[in-house]
Amino acid sequence: MKVLIVDDESHVRDAIQLLLPWEELGFDMIFTAKGVAEAIQILQEERPELAVVDVVIGNVFGMDVMNYINDQKLDTKVVVISGHDDFQYVRAMFILGALEYLLKPIEQDKLLEAVKKAVAQMRRAPEEEAFAVDKQFKRISPDYQHGLLRKLFRPELSSRVYEELVQTVPRFRSVCRCRILHCSGSTIPVHEERYMLRLSRLINRMQDKLETEGKGTVFQNMKPSMDIVILLYGSENINFDAELFALKKLAVNENCMLNLGGSRSHAFPKQLDLAWEEARIAADYLSDTGLFVVSEYKEGMHAICLKSNHSMENALRSAVILGNIIEIEDCLGAWADMQLRQSDKNIGLYRCLWEQFFRMYREWENEAEVTEDGQLLNGAEKHFGDLLQGSWENIWDRMYQYFMEIIKELLESRSQIQNVSGMMPKVVDFLELNYARRISQQECADFFHINKDYLSRAFKKYTGIGMAKYLNNIRIRKAQELLRATDLQIQEIADRVGYFDAKYFSRQFKLATGMTPAQFRQK
């Protein structure tokens, strides 16, 4: 069997690998991923039976991994880990099908218990498992109801799900009207100190209030990722304005900014899709931000997009290629001025400007060959929502300042990479001579007086693989030589080639060669 470990912190990934005797539990291959895209690729190619997934992976959420598993109907069992002791996360993960939820720092016995539970479910007959899951959900009816309401947003399931909803919760037979509020994840200031904690607390309070009163619910991470969807529902005479006012009071109490688009009132559940579409469109027409600002949908609103101007975009690209800062400033200002003149200034227009700039920026990075593993920027990356903090009138000034900052960073990276590339043969020699001791990428960078990120990119460009993998290949090659030529114990060989745990060495050796060290020596 195969296991996938998904966490953006390398020490957590390493710890999980070392905590359990994976081979004794039946797992002969361990894959790791530091991001959602990488995890999805491994799920697609390797189909692991078990995934250990962090709730928050950088600026995105592990629920995206679980959504992919569900969408593709994979048989992968999921154990969730997190540093967030928050009921909202627990609820969302269990609704999506997680088996267990473990808090960091991870305790060995609890991880072992969770993995054994997953293995037991893998061996259970499918119909028995389906019955067990159904029983589990029936016991926690609020979560079961929440899961059914989420599935109503999937057209291919809505008819069947609605029948199950009214059978499980008969009061839904009297629900005939609905409104949706939509908050685009792009408008969330994810880097503002403690904002995500306040947001999570606010969502908990709104969800508890609406579900307790039978007037609605809240969904996080509705696609696209990080979006927040508030569903309000009730009978024909429900006062939606009163419900909005009550939710705004909660936002004010939590001091938590939330910018929303609001649909008109529609029939429930038949017009749920229409209500959601209206809410998403209306969210782009916000012309101010605040604690709980709602842009109401009006007839004639449509999705906002920018007009393409290839001549201006090419002029900006040419200035970046030449590295002419003054020309870049002029071209960037002219390009943005042309876009901002086309319509009223609202969140949708600024969002499109942001997204179009980064589409161009990625092309410039690729041309400069300074990217690694699809990671954008060398320094701290901002989020569009971060730029919405502050006065509305100065949004473009803040965007312009940030755009120029990262363009200058790109030019510096390009220059550094060109200077560093000539040193790569010496770096390779350094690794060949020092493979037997603990050596980090930062230590190597310090030795050569090179920025770690520049070194990483230049090394991968020179060798075709990352530094960690290159060093691992050296160690495996040296281990093969010792296995052929000596009678040293496996533990001693592991020590000599730079591994300080024999089990970890054996796993890495098998991943590289397809054999354990003992099998290799026999052969």
Coordinates of C-alpha atoms in Angstrom, one line a residue:
M1 CA 0.0 0.0 0.0
K2 CA 1.0 3.7 -0.4
V3 CA 0.7 6.6 1.9
L4 CA 0.8 10.4 1.0
I5 CA 1.9 13.0 3.6
V6 CA 0.8 16.6 2.8
D7 CA 2.2 19.4 4.9
D8 CA 4.0 22.6 4.0
E9 CA 6.5 22.2 6.8
S10 CA 9.3 19.7 6.0
H11 CA 10.0 18.8 9.7
V12 CA 6.4 17.7 10.1
R13 CA 6.6 15.6 6.9
D14 CA 9.8 14.0 8.2
A15 CA 8.4 13.4 11.7
I16 CA 5.3 11.6 10.4
Q17 CA 7.6 9.3 8.3
L18 CA 9.7 8.5 11.3
L19 CA 6.9 8.1 13.9
L20 CA 5.4 4.9 12.7
P21 CA 6.7 1.5 11.4
W22 CA 5.0 2.0 8.1
E23 CA 6.2 -1.3 6.5
E24 CA 4.8 -3.3 9.5
L25 CA 1.4 -1.5 8.9
G26 CA 1.4 -2.6 5.3
F27 CA 2.7 0.5 3.6
D28 CA 5.7 0.0 1.3
M29 CA 5.8 3.4 -0.4
I30 CA 5.7 6.9 1.2
F31 CA 5.1 10.0 -0.8
T32 CA 5.3 13.6 0.5
A33 CA 3.9 16.8 -0.9
K34 CA 4.4 20.4 0.4
G35 CA 1.5 21.9 -1.5
V36 CA -2.0 21.1 -2.9
A37 CA -1.0 21.0 -6.6
E38 CA 1.8 18.5 -5.8
A39 CA -0.5 16.4 -3.7
I40 CA -3.1 16.2 -6.4
Q41 CA -0.5 15.1 -8.9
I42 CA 0.6 12.3 -6.6
L43 CA -3.1 11.3 -6.0
Q44 CA -3.7 11.2 -9.7
E45 CA -0.6 9.2 -10.6
E46 CA -0.1 6.9 -7.6
R47 CA -3.6 6.5 -6.1
P48 CA -2.4 6.1 -2.5
E49 CA -4.6 4.2 -0.1
L50 CA -4.0 6.7 2.8
A51 CA -3.4 10.4 2.9
V52 CA -2.3 12.4 6.0
V53 CA -3.3 16.0 5.2
D54 CA -2.7 19.3 7.0
V55 CA -5.7 21.5 7.3
V56 CA -3.8 24.7 6.4
I57 CA -1.1 24.4 3.7
G58 CA 0.6 27.7 3.3
N59 CA -2.2 30.1 2.2
V60 CA -4.5 27.4 1.0
F61 CA -6.5 24.6 2.7
G62 CA -6.2 20.9 2.8
M63 CA -9.9 20.6 2.1
D64 CA -8.9 21.2 -1.6
V65 CA -7.1 17.8 -1.4
M66 CA -10.2 16.2 0.1
N67 CA -12.5 17.8 -2.5
Y68 CA -10.3 16.3 -5.3
I69 CA -10.4 12.9 -3.6
N70 CA -14.2 13.1 -3.5
D71 CA -14.6 14.5 -7.0
Q72 CA -12.4 11.8 -8.5
K73 CA -14.1 9.1 -6.3
L74 CA -10.8 7.8 -5.1
D75 CA -10.6 5.2 -2.4
T76 CA -8.0 7.2 -0.4
K77 CA -8.7 7.4 3.3
V78 CA -7.8 10.7 4.9
V79 CA -6.4 11.5 8.4
V80 CA -6.3 15.2 9.1
I81 CA -3.7 17.0 11.1
S82 CA -3.7 20.7 12.2
G83 CA -2.3 23.2 14.6
H84 CA -5.8 24.7 14.7
D85 CA -8.1 23.4 17.5
D86 CA -11.2 24.8 15.8
F87 CA -14.6 23.2 15.5
Q88 CA -15.1 24.7 12.1
Y89 CA -12.2 22.8 10.7
V90 CA -13.3 19.6 12.5
R91 CA -16.8 19.9 11.1
A92 CA -15.7 20.6 7.5
M93 CA -13.2 17.8 7.4
F94 CA -15.6 15.2 8.8
I95 CA -18.3 16.3 6.4
L96 CA -15.8 15.7 3.5
G97 CA -15.1 12.2 4.8
A98 CA -12.0 12.4 7.1
L99 CA -11.6 9.5 9.4
E100 CA -9.6 11.2 12.2
Y101 CA -8.5 14.7 13.2
L102 CA -5.2 15.0 15.1
L103 CA -3.7 18.1 16.6
K104 CA -0.1 19.1 16.3
P105 CA 2.3 18.3 17.8
I106 CA 1.3 14.8 16.7
E107 CA 1.4 12.1 19.3
Q108 CA 2.7 8.7 18.1
D109 CA 0.1 6.6 19.8
K110 CA -2.8 8.7 18.4
L111 CA -1.3 8.7 14.9
L112 CA -0.9 4.9 15.1
E113 CA -4.5 4.5 16.2
A114 CA -5.7 6.6 13.3
V115 CA -3.7 4.7 10.7
K116 CA -4.8 1.3 12.1
K117 CA -8.4 2.6 11.9
A118 CA -7.9 3.5 8.2
V119 CA -6.3 0.2 7.4
A120 CA -9.2 -1.6 9.0
Q121 CA -11.7 0.4 6.9
M122 CA -9.6 -0.4 3.7
R123 CA -10.2 -4.1 4.5
R124 CA -13.9 -3.7 5.2
A125 CA -16.4 -4.7 2.5
P126 CA -17.6 -1.6 0.5
E127 CA -21.3 -2.1 1.5
E128 CA -20.3 -2.5 5.1
E129 CA -18.3 0.7 5.0
A130 CA -21.1 2.7 3.3
F131 CA -23.5 1.5 6.1
A132 CA -21.0 2.5 8.8
V133 CA -20.5 5.9 7.3
D134 CA -24.3 6.4 7.0
K135 CA -24.7 5.4 10.6
Q136 CA -22.0 7.9 11.7
F137 CA -23.7 10.8 9.9
K138 CA -27.1 9.9 11.2
R139 CA -25.8 10.2 14.7
I140 CA -24.5 13.8 14.1
S141 CA -27.6 15.1 12.3
P142 CA -26.5 18.8 12.2
D143 CA -23.4 17.8 10.3
Y144 CA -25.4 15.4 8.1
Q145 CA -27.8 18.2 7.3
H146 CA -24.9 20.6 6.5
G147 CA -23.5 18.0 4.2
L148 CA -26.8 17.5 2.3
L149 CA -27.1 21.3 1.9
R150 CA -23.6 21.5 0.5
K151 CA -24.5 18.8 -2.0
L152 CA -27.6 20.7 -3.2
F153 CA -25.1 23.0 -5.0
R154 CA -24.2 20.1 -7.3
P155 CA -26.8 19.9 -10.0
E156 CA -26.3 16.2 -10.7
L157 CA -27.2 15.4 -7.1
S158 CA -29.6 18.1 -6.1
S159 CA -32.9 16.3 -6.9
R160 CA -32.0 13.1 -5.0
V161 CA -30.3 15.1 -2.1
Y162 CA -33.4 17.3 -1.6
E163 CA -35.6 14.2 -1.2
E164 CA -33.2 12.9 1.4
L165 CA -33.1 16.3 3.1
V166 CA -36.8 16.6 3.6
Q167 CA -37.0 13.0 4.8
T168 CA -34.3 13.5 7.3
V169 CA -35.4 17.0 8.4
P170 CA -39.1 17.3 7.6
R171 CA -39.3 21.1 8.4
F172 CA -37.5 21.7 5.1
R173 CA -40.8 21.0 3.3
S174 CA -41.9 24.5 4.4
V175 CA -38.7 26.2 3.1
C176 CA -39.4 27.8 -0.2
R177 CA -37.2 30.9 -0.4
C178 CA -33.5 31.5 -0.3
R179 CA -30.8 34.1 -0.7
I180 CA -27.0 33.6 -1.0
L181 CA -24.2 35.8 0.1
H182 CA -20.8 35.2 -1.5
C183 CA -17.4 36.3 -0.3
S184 CA -14.6 35.7 -2.8
G185 CA -11.5 34.2 -1.2
S186 CA -9.4 36.7 -3.2
T187 CA -10.7 39.6 -1.1
I188 CA -9.7 38.0 2.2
P189 CA -6.7 39.7 3.8
V190 CA -4.9 36.4 4.7
H191 CA -1.7 38.0 5.9
E192 CA -3.3 40.5 8.3
E193 CA -2.3 39.6 11.8
R194 CA -4.9 37.3 13.4
Y195 CA -7.4 37.9 10.7
M196 CA -7.9 34.2 9.8
L197 CA -8.5 33.5 13.5
R198 CA -11.2 36.2 13.7
L199 CA -12.7 35.0 10.5
S200 CA -12.9 31.4 11.6
R201 CA -14.5 32.6 14.9
L202 CA -17.0 34.7 13.0
I203 CA -18.0 31.9 10.6
N204 CA -18.5 29.6 13.6
R205 CA -20.8 32.1 15.3
M206 CA -22.8 32.8 12.1
Q207 CA -23.1 29.1 11.3
D208 CA -24.2 28.3 14.9
K209 CA -26.8 31.1 14.9
L210 CA -28.3 30.3 11.5
E211 CA -28.4 26.5 12.0
T212 CA -29.8 26.8 15.6
E213 CA -32.6 29.1 14.4
G214 CA -33.2 27.0 11.2
K215 CA -32.6 30.0 8.9
G216 CA -29.4 29.0 7.0
T217 CA -25.8 27.8 7.2
V218 CA -22.3 28.8 6.1
F219 CA -19.9 27.0 3.8
Q220 CA -16.2 27.5 3.6
N221 CA -14.0 26.6 0.7
M222 CA -16.7 26.4 -1.9
K223 CA -14.9 26.3 -5.2
P224 CA -12.9 28.4 -6.0
S225 CA -10.8 27.8 -3.0
M226 CA -11.2 29.9 0.2
D227 CA -14.6 31.3 -0.9
I228 CA -17.2 31.7 1.8
V229 CA -20.9 31.1 1.0
I230 CA -23.7 32.1 3.3
L231 CA -27.0 30.4 2.5
L232 CA -30.2 31.9 4.0
Y233 CA -33.5 30.1 3.7
G234 CA -37.0 30.2 5.1
S235 CA -40.7 30.3 4.3
E236 CA -42.4 32.7 2.0
N237 CA -42.6 35.5 4.6
I238 CA -38.9 35.3 5.8
N239 CA -37.3 38.7 6.5
F240 CA -33.9 38.4 4.8
D241 CA -33.0 42.0 5.7
A242 CA -33.4 41.2 9.4
E243 CA -31.1 38.2 9.0
L244 CA -28.5 40.3 7.2
F245 CA -28.6 42.9 10.0
A246 CA -28.1 40.1 12.6
L247 CA -25.1 38.7 10.7
K248 CA -23.6 42.2 10.4
K249 CA -23.8 42.7 14.2
L250 CA -21.7 39.5 14.6
A251 CA -19.1 40.8 12.2
V252 CA -18.9 44.1 14.0
N253 CA -18.5 42.3 17.4
E254 CA -15.6 40.2 16.0
N255 CA -14.1 43.2 14.2
C256 CA -13.8 41.1 11.1
M257 CA -13.9 42.5 7.5
L258 CA -16.1 40.5 5.1
N259 CA -17.0 41.8 1.6
L260 CA -20.0 40.0 0.1
G261 CA -22.2 39.9 -3.0
G262 CA -25.8 39.3 -2.3
S263 CA -28.4 37.6 -4.6
R264 CA -32.0 38.4 -4.9
S265 CA -34.6 36.2 -3.2
H266 CA -35.2 32.9 -5.2
A267 CA -37.1 29.7 -5.0
F268 CA -35.5 27.0 -2.8
P269 CA -34.0 24.6 -3.9
K270 CA -34.8 24.9 -7.6
Q271 CA -33.1 28.3 -8.1
L272 CA -30.1 27.8 -5.8
D273 CA -27.7 27.8 -8.7
L274 CA -29.1 31.1 -10.0
A275 CA -28.9 32.7 -6.5
W276 CA -25.3 31.7 -6.2
E277 CA -24.4 33.0 -9.7
E278 CA -26.0 36.3 -8.8
A279 CA -24.1 36.5 -5.5
R280 CA -20.8 35.8 -7.2
I281 CA -21.4 38.5 -9.9
A282 CA -22.6 41.0 -7.3
A283 CA -19.4 40.5 -5.2
D284 CA -17.4 42.1 -8.0
Y285 CA -19.5 45.3 -7.9
L286 CA -18.4 46.3 -4.4
S287 CA -17.1 49.9 -4.5
D288 CA -16.0 50.0 -0.9
T289 CA -14.8 47.7 1.8
G290 CA -15.8 47.3 5.5
L291 CA -16.7 45.0 8.3
F292 CA -19.8 43.5 6.6
V293 CA -20.4 45.2 3.2
V294 CA -22.9 43.7 0.9
S295 CA -23.3 44.5 -2.8
E296 CA -26.9 43.7 -3.9
Y297 CA -27.4 42.1 -7.3
K298 CA -29.2 44.3 -9.8
E299 CA -30.5 43.5 -13.3
G300 CA -27.8 44.0 -15.9
M301 CA -24.8 43.1 -13.7
H302 CA -22.4 40.8 -15.5
A303 CA -19.0 39.2 -14.9
I304 CA -16.2 41.8 -15.1
C305 CA -13.2 41.3 -17.3
L306 CA -10.4 43.5 -18.7
K307 CA -9.9 44.6 -22.3
S308 CA -6.7 43.2 -23.8
N309 CA -4.1 45.6 -25.1
H310 CA -1.2 43.7 -26.6
S311 CA 0.8 46.7 -27.6
M312 CA 0.9 48.0 -24.0
E313 CA 1.5 44.6 -22.6
N314 CA 4.4 44.0 -25.0
A315 CA 5.9 47.4 -24.2
L316 CA 5.9 46.5 -20.5
R317 CA 7.4 43.1 -21.2
S318 CA 10.1 44.7 -23.3
A319 CA 11.0 47.1 -20.5
V320 CA 11.2 44.2 -18.0
I321 CA 13.5 42.2 -20.4
L322 CA 15.8 45.3 -20.8
G323 CA 15.6 45.9 -17.0
N324 CA 14.9 49.6 -17.5
I325 CA 13.3 50.7 -14.2
I326 CA 12.1 54.1 -15.5
E327 CA 10.6 52.7 -18.6
I328 CA 8.9 49.9 -16.5
E329 CA 7.3 52.5 -14.3
D330 CA 6.0 54.5 -17.2
C331 CA 4.7 51.4 -19.1
L332 CA 3.1 49.9 -15.9
G333 CA 1.3 53.2 -15.2
A334 CA 0.1 53.6 -18.8
W335 CA -1.2 50.0 -18.9
A336 CA -3.1 50.3 -15.6
D337 CA -4.5 53.8 -16.5
M338 CA -5.9 52.3 -19.7
Q339 CA -7.6 49.5 -17.8
L340 CA -8.9 51.7 -15.0
R341 CA -10.6 54.1 -17.4
Q342 CA -12.8 51.5 -18.9
S343 CA -15.5 51.3 -16.2
D344 CA -16.4 52.3 -12.6
K345 CA -13.7 51.3 -10.1
N346 CA -14.9 48.4 -8.1
I347 CA -13.4 45.2 -6.5
G348 CA -14.0 43.2 -9.7
L349 CA -12.0 45.7 -11.8
Y350 CA -9.1 45.8 -9.3
R351 CA -9.2 42.0 -9.0
C352 CA -9.0 41.5 -12.7
L353 CA -6.1 44.0 -12.9
W354 CA -4.3 42.0 -10.1
E355 CA -4.9 38.7 -11.9
Q356 CA -3.8 40.0 -15.3
F357 CA -0.6 41.5 -13.9
F358 CA 0.4 38.1 -12.3
R359 CA -0.4 36.3 -15.6
M360 CA 2.2 38.6 -17.2
Y361 CA 4.5 38.3 -14.3
R362 CA 4.6 34.5 -14.5
E363 CA 5.5 34.7 -18.2
W364 CA 8.4 37.1 -17.2
E365 CA 9.6 34.7 -14.6
N366 CA 9.5 31.8 -17.0
E367 CA 11.5 33.8 -19.6
A368 CA 14.0 34.7 -16.9
E369 CA 14.2 31.1 -15.7
V370 CA 14.1 32.1 -12.0
T371 CA 11.1 30.0 -10.8
E372 CA 11.3 26.8 -8.9
D373 CA 8.5 24.3 -8.4
G374 CA 5.9 26.9 -9.5
Q375 CA 6.6 29.1 -6.5
L376 CA 5.9 32.8 -7.1
L377 CA 8.2 35.4 -5.7
N378 CA 11.3 35.1 -3.6
G379 CA 10.1 37.2 -0.7
A380 CA 6.7 37.4 1.1
E381 CA 3.9 37.2 -1.4
K382 CA 0.9 39.4 -0.8
H383 CA -2.7 38.4 -1.4
F384 CA -5.2 40.7 -3.3
G385 CA -7.2 41.0 -0.1
D386 CA -4.2 42.4 1.7
L387 CA -4.3 45.4 -0.7
L388 CA -7.9 46.1 0.2
Q389 CA -6.8 47.1 3.7
G390 CA -6.7 50.9 4.0
S391 CA -8.5 53.7 2.1
W392 CA -10.5 52.7 -1.0
E393 CA -9.1 55.7 -3.0
N394 CA -5.5 54.5 -2.6
I395 CA -6.0 50.8 -3.7
W396 CA -4.2 51.3 -7.0
D397 CA -1.3 53.2 -5.3
R398 CA -0.7 50.2 -3.1
M399 CA -1.0 47.8 -6.0
Y400 CA 1.4 49.9 -8.1
Q401 CA 3.9 50.0 -5.3
Y402 CA 3.7 46.3 -4.7
F403 CA 4.0 45.5 -8.5
M404 CA 7.1 47.6 -8.8
E405 CA 8.6 46.0 -5.7
I406 CA 8.3 42.5 -7.1
I407 CA 9.4 43.5 -10.6
K408 CA 12.6 44.9 -9.0
E409 CA 12.9 41.6 -7.1
L410 CA 12.6 39.7 -10.3
L411 CA 15.3 41.7 -12.0
E412 CA 17.6 41.2 -9.0
S413 CA 16.9 37.4 -9.0
R414 CA 17.7 37.3 -12.7
S415 CA 21.0 39.0 -12.2
Q416 CA 21.9 36.8 -9.2
I417 CA 21.0 33.6 -11.0
Q418 CA 23.3 34.6 -13.9
N419 CA 26.1 35.2 -11.5
V420 CA 25.5 32.1 -9.4
S421 CA 25.2 29.7 -12.3
G422 CA 29.0 29.7 -12.9
M423 CA 29.6 28.4 -9.4
M424 CA 27.5 25.2 -9.7
P425 CA 30.4 22.8 -10.5
K426 CA 32.0 23.8 -7.2
V427 CA 28.6 23.3 -5.4
V428 CA 28.4 19.8 -6.9
D429 CA 32.0 19.0 -5.7
F430 CA 31.1 20.3 -2.2
L431 CA 28.1 17.8 -2.0
E432 CA 30.3 14.9 -3.3
L433 CA 32.8 15.6 -0.5
N434 CA 30.3 16.3 2.3
Y435 CA 27.5 13.8 1.7
A436 CA 28.3 11.9 4.9
R437 CA 27.4 14.7 7.3
R438 CA 24.2 16.6 8.0
I439 CA 24.2 19.4 5.5
S440 CA 21.4 21.8 4.8
Q441 CA 20.7 23.9 1.8
Q442 CA 21.2 27.0 4.0
E443 CA 24.6 25.8 5.1
C444 CA 25.7 25.2 1.6
A445 CA 24.5 28.7 0.6
D446 CA 26.3 30.2 3.5
F447 CA 29.5 28.4 2.6
F448 CA 29.4 29.9 -0.9
H449 CA 28.0 33.3 0.2
I450 CA 24.9 32.8 -2.0
N451 CA 21.3 33.5 -1.3
K452 CA 19.6 30.2 -0.6
D453 CA 16.8 30.7 -3.1
Y454 CA 19.1 31.7 -5.9
L455 CA 21.3 28.7 -5.1
S456 CA 18.3 26.4 -5.3
R457 CA 17.1 27.7 -8.6
A458 CA 20.6 27.7 -10.2
F459 CA 21.4 24.2 -8.9
K460 CA 18.2 22.8 -10.4
K461 CA 18.8 24.5 -13.7
Y462 CA 22.4 23.1 -13.8
T463 CA 21.7 19.5 -12.7
G464 CA 18.0 19.0 -13.7
I465 CA 17.0 18.1 -10.1
G466 CA 16.7 19.7 -6.7
M467 CA 19.6 19.8 -4.3
A468 CA 18.0 17.5 -1.7
K469 CA 17.3 14.9 -4.3
Y470 CA 20.8 15.2 -5.8
L471 CA 22.4 14.7 -2.3
N472 CA 20.1 11.8 -1.7
N473 CA 21.2 10.2 -5.0
I474 CA 24.9 10.6 -3.9
R475 CA 24.2 8.9 -0.6
I476 CA 22.3 6.0 -2.2
R477 CA 25.2 5.5 -4.7
K478 CA 27.8 5.5 -1.9
A479 CA 25.6 3.0 0.1
Q480 CA 25.5 0.7 -2.9
E481 CA 29.3 0.8 -3.1
L482 CA 29.6 -0.1 0.6
L483 CA 27.0 -2.9 0.3
R484 CA 28.9 -4.4 -2.6
A485 CA 32.4 -4.1 -1.1
T486 CA 32.0 -4.5 2.7
D487 CA 30.3 -6.6 5.3
L488 CA 29.3 -3.5 7.4
Q489 CA 26.0 -3.6 9.1
I490 CA 23.1 -1.7 7.6
Q491 CA 23.0 0.8 10.5
E492 CA 26.7 1.5 10.1
I493 CA 26.3 2.0 6.3
A494 CA 23.5 4.4 7.0
D495 CA 25.7 6.4 9.4
R496 CA 28.6 6.5 6.9
V497 CA 26.5 7.9 4.0
G498 CA 24.7 10.6 6.0
Y499 CA 21.5 8.9 7.3
F500 CA 21.0 8.9 11.0
D501 CA 18.1 6.5 11.1
A502 CA 18.4 3.0 9.6
K503 CA 14.7 2.6 8.9
Y504 CA 14.5 5.9 7.1
F505 CA 17.7 4.9 5.1
S506 CA 16.1 1.6 4.2
R507 CA 12.9 3.3 2.9
Q508 CA 14.9 5.8 0.9
F509 CA 17.1 3.1 -0.5
K510 CA 14.0 1.0 -1.6
L511 CA 12.4 4.1 -3.2
A512 CA 15.5 4.7 -5.2
T513 CA 16.4 1.1 -6.2
G514 CA 13.3 -1.0 -5.7
M515 CA 15.0 -3.2 -3.2
T516 CA 15.9 -3.0 0.5
P517 CA 19.6 -2.8 1.4
A518 CA 19.6 -6.4 2.5
Q519 CA 18.0 -7.6 -0.8
F520 CA 20.5 -5.4 -2.8
R521 CA 23.4 -7.0 -0.9
Q522 CA 22.1 -10.6 -1.6
K523 CA 21.7 -9.9 -5.3

